């Protein structure tokens, strides 16, 4: 039995034991949600040519208000460049269309009284107005994305704009989940006396989906060494195995013993947080195992605080324990903590530029209703006194995971 460590120390041990994320090449659309392992260069100039930023008229000289010019043609987006603009004439031009070589300005259609063959300008033209210059956004060969950039929806669009077919990203960890407990039933079964439906498999599968990861569910193992061993043997062929239940001090909490038999070396087995104290992290030669406490709130908090950032760093994201926390103002009082950091969920809103947090105080770590509401965790630091309405608190928004 090890001693209880702080969550900061737990994160240090995880970060120290972790190997660098490994790159792989993926077709562009399969790379959404990953992290770039290499920079990306532009393949084309953007804009690809000098083009109009408005629907209007291309003109070659200074136009004064009330002047009229003949219209000699029309250029649409997609027309090839090379149209000629004779002095003293105007050409009708559309947004995104290539401007003729001698264009001084584009006068928007809103500043004209236009006829079929002539156009009268209601305002003077301004040199250079409404022309986007070739390559003013980016030139072919320029670096447009650095390694470490998350492949967001906007990044995917940018990659498509440059015709990038395959991308170097960091590999996603393969993760398996395993629930344990003689009293635990699959959710589609009717519980008998003393039995409970498995809530953790569904929680973890959905939590994985918020990270863009498809976890493999290995089902429910009984509190029996042979059955646990059979399931764990399948589980440790994954990069990360997430086991729930069976890690506290009861005589049926056998997970650690079985893991030891598979060459798992324990980094820690108790983290001083509430809810959640029994939390196991172990390594074997090919991957990692987390043993999350069975209590639903404990499993949620342990996953959110340590497993989630760990999986994200494996994917190449920068993350850590309590990484991304914000300062907020309490809209309801917060009780103090006794000896270890405590976490409850909170609903957040913005008012006059400030984040306001309303904590949802649970009945205990079995209170799944309280832990099922709110979109953030609030940290109540160890030994802190009760905090009144209006005082500052720290919140970690976890949209998709909570709320
Ligand atoms: P354990 O950590 O195995 O001692 O479990 C602690 C508590 O969490 C017990 O009340 C279990 O019944 C409950 N529990 C364990 N696993 C699950 C699960 N998969 N779904 C719902 N409750 C669970
Ligand atoms: Mg159990």
Short mmCIF file of N, CA, C and O in Angstrom, two decimals, residues 16-85:
data_model
loop_
_atom_site.label_atom_id
_atom_site.label_comp_id
_atom_site.label_asym_id
_atom_site.label_seq_id
_atom_site.Cartn_x
_atom_site.Cartn_y
_atom_site.Cartn_z
N UNK A 16 6.04 12.34 -16.15
CA UNK A 16 7.43 11.85 -16.19
C UNK A 16 7.48 10.47 -16.86
O UNK A 16 8.46 10.14 -17.54
N UNK A 17 6.45 9.68 -16.68
CA UNK A 17 6.47 8.31 -17.22
C UNK A 17 6.01 8.21 -18.65
O UNK A 17 6.19 7.18 -19.31
N UNK A 18 5.42 9.27 -19.14
CA UNK A 18 4.80 9.24 -20.47
C UNK A 18 5.87 9.33 -21.57
O UNK A 18 6.82 10.09 -21.43
N UNK A 19 5.71 8.57 -22.65
CA UNK A 19 6.65 8.76 -23.77
C UNK A 19 6.08 9.80 -24.73
O UNK A 19 4.89 10.13 -24.66
N UNK A 20 6.94 10.30 -25.61
CA UNK A 20 6.49 11.32 -26.56
C UNK A 20 5.41 10.75 -27.47
O UNK A 20 5.45 9.57 -27.82
N UNK A 21 4.46 11.59 -27.87
CA UNK A 21 3.43 11.09 -28.80
C UNK A 21 4.07 10.66 -30.12
O UNK A 21 5.07 11.23 -30.54
N UNK A 22 3.49 9.63 -30.74
CA UNK A 22 4.07 9.12 -32.00
C UNK A 22 3.28 9.63 -33.21
O UNK A 22 2.06 9.60 -33.20
N UNK A 23 4.02 10.08 -34.25
CA UNK A 23 3.32 10.60 -35.43
C UNK A 23 2.83 9.49 -36.35
O UNK A 23 3.36 8.38 -36.34
N UNK A 24 1.82 9.80 -37.12
CA UNK A 24 1.34 8.93 -38.21
C UNK A 24 0.77 9.84 -39.30
O UNK A 24 0.47 11.00 -39.06
N UNK A 25 0.65 9.28 -40.51
CA UNK A 25 0.09 10.04 -41.63
C UNK A 25 -1.36 9.63 -41.82
O UNK A 25 -1.65 8.44 -41.87
N UNK A 26 -2.24 10.62 -41.94
CA UNK A 26 -3.67 10.30 -42.12
C UNK A 26 -4.25 11.07 -43.28
O UNK A 26 -3.85 12.21 -43.54
N UNK A 27 -5.25 10.48 -43.98
CA UNK A 27 -6.00 11.28 -44.95
C UNK A 27 -6.63 12.48 -44.23
O UNK A 27 -7.04 12.35 -43.07
N UNK A 28 -6.71 13.60 -44.95
CA UNK A 28 -7.11 14.86 -44.30
C UNK A 28 -8.35 14.73 -43.43
O UNK A 28 -8.33 15.12 -42.26
N UNK A 29 -9.43 14.21 -43.96
CA UNK A 29 -10.69 14.22 -43.20
C UNK A 29 -10.65 13.33 -41.97
O UNK A 29 -11.44 13.52 -41.05
N UNK A 30 -9.76 12.35 -41.96
CA UNK A 30 -9.65 11.49 -40.78
C UNK A 30 -8.82 12.14 -39.68
O UNK A 30 -8.70 11.60 -38.59
N UNK A 31 -8.23 13.30 -39.99
CA UNK A 31 -7.32 13.94 -39.03
C UNK A 31 -8.02 14.95 -38.13
O UNK A 31 -7.40 15.49 -37.22
N UNK A 32 -9.33 15.17 -38.34
CA UNK A 32 -10.06 16.14 -37.50
C UNK A 32 -9.93 15.73 -36.04
O UNK A 32 -10.06 14.56 -35.69
N UNK A 33 -9.64 16.70 -35.17
CA UNK A 33 -9.54 16.43 -33.74
C UNK A 33 -8.16 16.01 -33.28
O UNK A 33 -7.90 15.92 -32.09
N UNK A 34 -7.25 15.76 -34.22
CA UNK A 34 -5.88 15.39 -33.85
C UNK A 34 -5.00 16.64 -33.74
O UNK A 34 -5.47 17.76 -33.90
N UNK A 35 -3.70 16.40 -33.54
CA UNK A 35 -2.72 17.50 -33.41
C UNK A 35 -1.65 17.31 -34.49
O UNK A 35 -1.17 16.18 -34.69
N UNK A 36 -1.29 18.40 -35.18
CA UNK A 36 -0.28 18.31 -36.24
C UNK A 36 1.07 17.93 -35.66
O UNK A 36 1.54 18.55 -34.70
N UNK A 37 1.72 16.94 -36.30
CA UNK A 37 3.06 16.53 -35.86
C UNK A 37 4.14 17.24 -36.67
O UNK A 37 5.32 17.13 -36.35
N UNK A 38 3.75 17.95 -37.71
CA UNK A 38 4.72 18.67 -38.55
C UNK A 38 4.05 19.94 -39.08
O UNK A 38 2.83 19.98 -39.20
N UNK A 39 4.87 20.97 -39.40
CA UNK A 39 4.25 22.19 -39.95
C UNK A 39 3.68 21.94 -41.34
O UNK A 39 4.04 20.97 -42.00
N UNK A 40 2.79 22.83 -41.76
CA UNK A 40 2.19 22.71 -43.10
C UNK A 40 2.46 24.00 -43.87
O UNK A 40 2.32 25.10 -43.32
N UNK A 41 2.87 23.86 -45.15
CA UNK A 41 3.14 25.02 -46.00
C UNK A 41 1.98 25.25 -46.97
O UNK A 41 1.32 24.30 -47.40
N UNK A 42 1.79 26.52 -47.32
CA UNK A 42 0.80 26.88 -48.34
C UNK A 42 1.23 26.29 -49.68
O UNK A 42 2.42 26.26 -49.99
N UNK A 43 0.26 25.81 -50.45
CA UNK A 43 0.58 25.30 -51.79
C UNK A 43 0.18 26.29 -52.88
O UNK A 43 0.56 26.12 -54.03
N UNK A 44 -0.64 27.27 -52.51
CA UNK A 44 -1.10 28.27 -53.50
C UNK A 44 -1.04 29.65 -52.85
O UNK A 44 -1.04 29.77 -51.62
N UNK A 45 -0.98 30.69 -53.70
CA UNK A 45 -1.13 32.06 -53.20
C UNK A 45 -2.59 32.27 -52.83
O UNK A 45 -3.48 31.79 -53.53
N UNK A 46 -2.83 33.00 -51.76
CA UNK A 46 -4.19 33.39 -51.42
C UNK A 46 -4.23 34.89 -51.19
O UNK A 46 -3.46 35.37 -50.37
N UNK A 47 -5.05 35.66 -51.87
CA UNK A 47 -5.83 35.24 -53.05
C UNK A 47 -4.93 34.77 -54.19
O UNK A 47 -3.78 35.19 -54.28
N UNK A 48 -5.49 33.93 -55.08
CA UNK A 48 -4.68 33.38 -56.17
C UNK A 48 -4.33 34.41 -57.25
O UNK A 48 -3.43 34.17 -58.06
N UNK A 49 -5.03 35.56 -57.28
CA UNK A 49 -4.72 36.63 -58.23
C UNK A 49 -5.28 37.91 -57.62
O UNK A 49 -5.95 37.85 -56.59
N UNK A 50 -4.98 39.08 -58.23
CA UNK A 50 -5.61 40.31 -57.75
C UNK A 50 -7.10 40.18 -58.04
O UNK A 50 -7.49 39.95 -59.19
N UNK A 51 -7.92 40.28 -57.02
CA UNK A 51 -9.35 40.04 -57.26
C UNK A 51 -10.23 41.08 -56.55
O UNK A 51 -9.79 41.77 -55.63
N UNK A 52 -11.46 41.18 -57.04
CA UNK A 52 -12.39 42.15 -56.47
C UNK A 52 -12.95 41.64 -55.15
O UNK A 52 -13.28 40.46 -55.02
N UNK A 53 -13.06 42.58 -54.18
CA UNK A 53 -13.66 42.22 -52.89
C UNK A 53 -15.15 42.56 -52.86
O UNK A 53 -15.81 42.30 -51.85
N UNK A 54 -15.67 43.16 -53.93
CA UNK A 54 -17.08 43.58 -53.95
C UNK A 54 -17.67 43.31 -55.33
O UNK A 54 -16.95 43.23 -56.32
N UNK A 55 -19.01 43.25 -55.38
CA UNK A 55 -19.69 43.34 -56.67
C UNK A 55 -19.70 44.83 -57.03
O UNK A 55 -20.13 45.66 -56.20
N UNK A 56 -19.21 45.21 -58.23
CA UNK A 56 -19.15 46.64 -58.57
C UNK A 56 -18.56 46.86 -59.94
O UNK A 56 -18.78 46.05 -60.85
N UNK A 57 -17.74 47.91 -60.06
CA UNK A 57 -17.16 48.29 -61.35
C UNK A 57 -15.68 48.53 -61.17
O UNK A 57 -15.26 49.26 -60.26
N UNK A 58 -14.88 47.90 -62.04
CA UNK A 58 -13.44 48.16 -62.06
C UNK A 58 -13.21 49.42 -62.89
O UNK A 58 -13.75 49.54 -64.00
N UNK A 59 -12.42 50.36 -62.34
CA UNK A 59 -12.12 51.63 -63.06
C UNK A 59 -10.62 51.87 -63.02
O UNK A 59 -9.93 51.43 -62.10
N UNK A 60 -10.12 52.63 -64.03
CA UNK A 60 -8.67 52.79 -64.13
C UNK A 60 -8.19 54.13 -63.59
O UNK A 60 -7.01 54.30 -63.31
N UNK A 61 -9.07 55.10 -63.45
CA UNK A 61 -8.59 56.40 -62.99
C UNK A 61 -9.46 56.94 -61.88
O UNK A 61 -10.45 56.30 -61.51
N UNK A 62 -9.09 58.06 -61.29
CA UNK A 62 -9.87 58.68 -60.23
C UNK A 62 -11.25 59.06 -60.74
O UNK A 62 -11.38 59.77 -61.74
N UNK A 63 -12.26 58.56 -60.07
CA UNK A 63 -13.64 58.83 -60.46
C UNK A 63 -14.19 59.91 -59.55
O UNK A 63 -14.00 59.84 -58.33
N UNK A 64 -14.82 60.91 -60.09
CA UNK A 64 -15.47 61.91 -59.24
C UNK A 64 -16.97 61.62 -59.22
O UNK A 64 -17.50 60.97 -60.13
N UNK A 65 -17.62 62.12 -58.17
CA UNK A 65 -19.05 61.89 -58.03
C UNK A 65 -19.79 62.48 -59.22
O UNK A 65 -19.41 63.53 -59.74
N UNK A 66 -20.84 61.80 -59.66
CA UNK A 66 -21.72 62.18 -60.78
C UNK A 66 -21.09 61.93 -62.14
O UNK A 66 -21.69 62.26 -63.16
N UNK A 67 -19.85 61.37 -62.22
CA UNK A 67 -19.30 61.07 -63.54
C UNK A 67 -19.91 59.77 -64.08
O UNK A 67 -20.35 58.93 -63.31
N UNK A 68 -19.91 59.66 -65.39
CA UNK A 68 -20.51 58.50 -66.04
C UNK A 68 -19.49 57.88 -67.00
O UNK A 68 -18.75 58.61 -67.66
N UNK A 69 -19.41 56.53 -67.01
CA UNK A 69 -18.49 55.84 -67.93
C UNK A 69 -19.25 54.76 -68.69
O UNK A 69 -20.22 54.18 -68.16
N UNK A 70 -18.78 54.44 -69.90
CA UNK A 70 -19.35 53.28 -70.61
C UNK A 70 -18.89 51.98 -69.96
O UNK A 70 -17.76 51.88 -69.49
N UNK A 71 -19.78 50.98 -69.94
CA UNK A 71 -19.44 49.66 -69.39
C UNK A 71 -19.10 48.74 -70.56
O UNK A 71 -19.91 48.54 -71.46
N UNK A 72 -17.85 48.23 -70.57
CA UNK A 72 -17.39 47.48 -71.75
C UNK A 72 -17.44 45.97 -71.59
O UNK A 72 -17.09 45.24 -72.51
N UNK A 73 -17.82 45.50 -70.41
CA UNK A 73 -17.87 44.03 -70.26
C UNK A 73 -18.17 43.64 -68.83
O UNK A 73 -18.37 44.49 -67.96
N UNK A 74 -18.18 42.33 -68.60
CA UNK A 74 -18.49 41.77 -67.27
C UNK A 74 -17.47 40.68 -66.95
O UNK A 74 -17.17 39.85 -67.82
N UNK A 75 -16.94 40.70 -65.72
CA UNK A 75 -16.02 39.63 -65.30
C UNK A 75 -16.64 38.92 -64.09
O UNK A 75 -17.00 39.57 -63.11
N UNK A 76 -16.76 37.61 -64.19
CA UNK A 76 -17.35 36.82 -63.11
C UNK A 76 -16.24 36.08 -62.36
O UNK A 76 -15.14 35.89 -62.89
N UNK A 77 -16.55 35.70 -61.10
CA UNK A 77 -15.62 34.83 -60.35
C UNK A 77 -15.40 33.58 -61.16
O UNK A 77 -16.35 33.02 -61.72
N UNK A 78 -14.15 33.15 -61.26
CA UNK A 78 -13.84 31.95 -62.05
C UNK A 78 -13.39 32.27 -63.46
O UNK A 78 -12.82 31.41 -64.13
N UNK A 79 -13.65 33.51 -63.96
CA UNK A 79 -13.12 33.90 -65.27
C UNK A 79 -11.60 33.98 -65.19
O UNK A 79 -11.06 34.37 -64.15
N UNK A 80 -10.90 33.63 -66.25
CA UNK A 80 -9.43 33.74 -66.20
C UNK A 80 -9.00 35.20 -66.15
O UNK A 80 -9.70 36.08 -66.68
N UNK A 81 -7.85 35.51 -65.53
CA UNK A 81 -7.33 36.88 -65.55
C UNK A 81 -6.97 37.27 -66.99
O UNK A 81 -6.91 36.42 -67.87
N UNK A 82 -6.75 38.58 -67.24
CA UNK A 82 -6.31 39.01 -68.56
C UNK A 82 -7.29 39.94 -69.24
O UNK A 82 -7.05 40.39 -70.35
N UNK A 83 -8.40 40.25 -68.58
CA UNK A 83 -9.37 41.17 -69.16
C UNK A 83 -8.73 42.56 -69.29
O UNK A 83 -7.93 42.96 -68.45
N UNK A 84 -9.08 43.27 -70.35
CA UNK A 84 -8.47 44.59 -70.59
C UNK A 84 -9.44 45.69 -70.18
O UNK A 84 -10.64 45.60 -70.44
N UNK A 85 -8.89 46.70 -69.49
CA UNK A 85 -9.69 47.85 -69.07
C UNK A 85 -9.15 49.07 -69.80
O UNK A 85 -8.07 49.59 -69.47
#
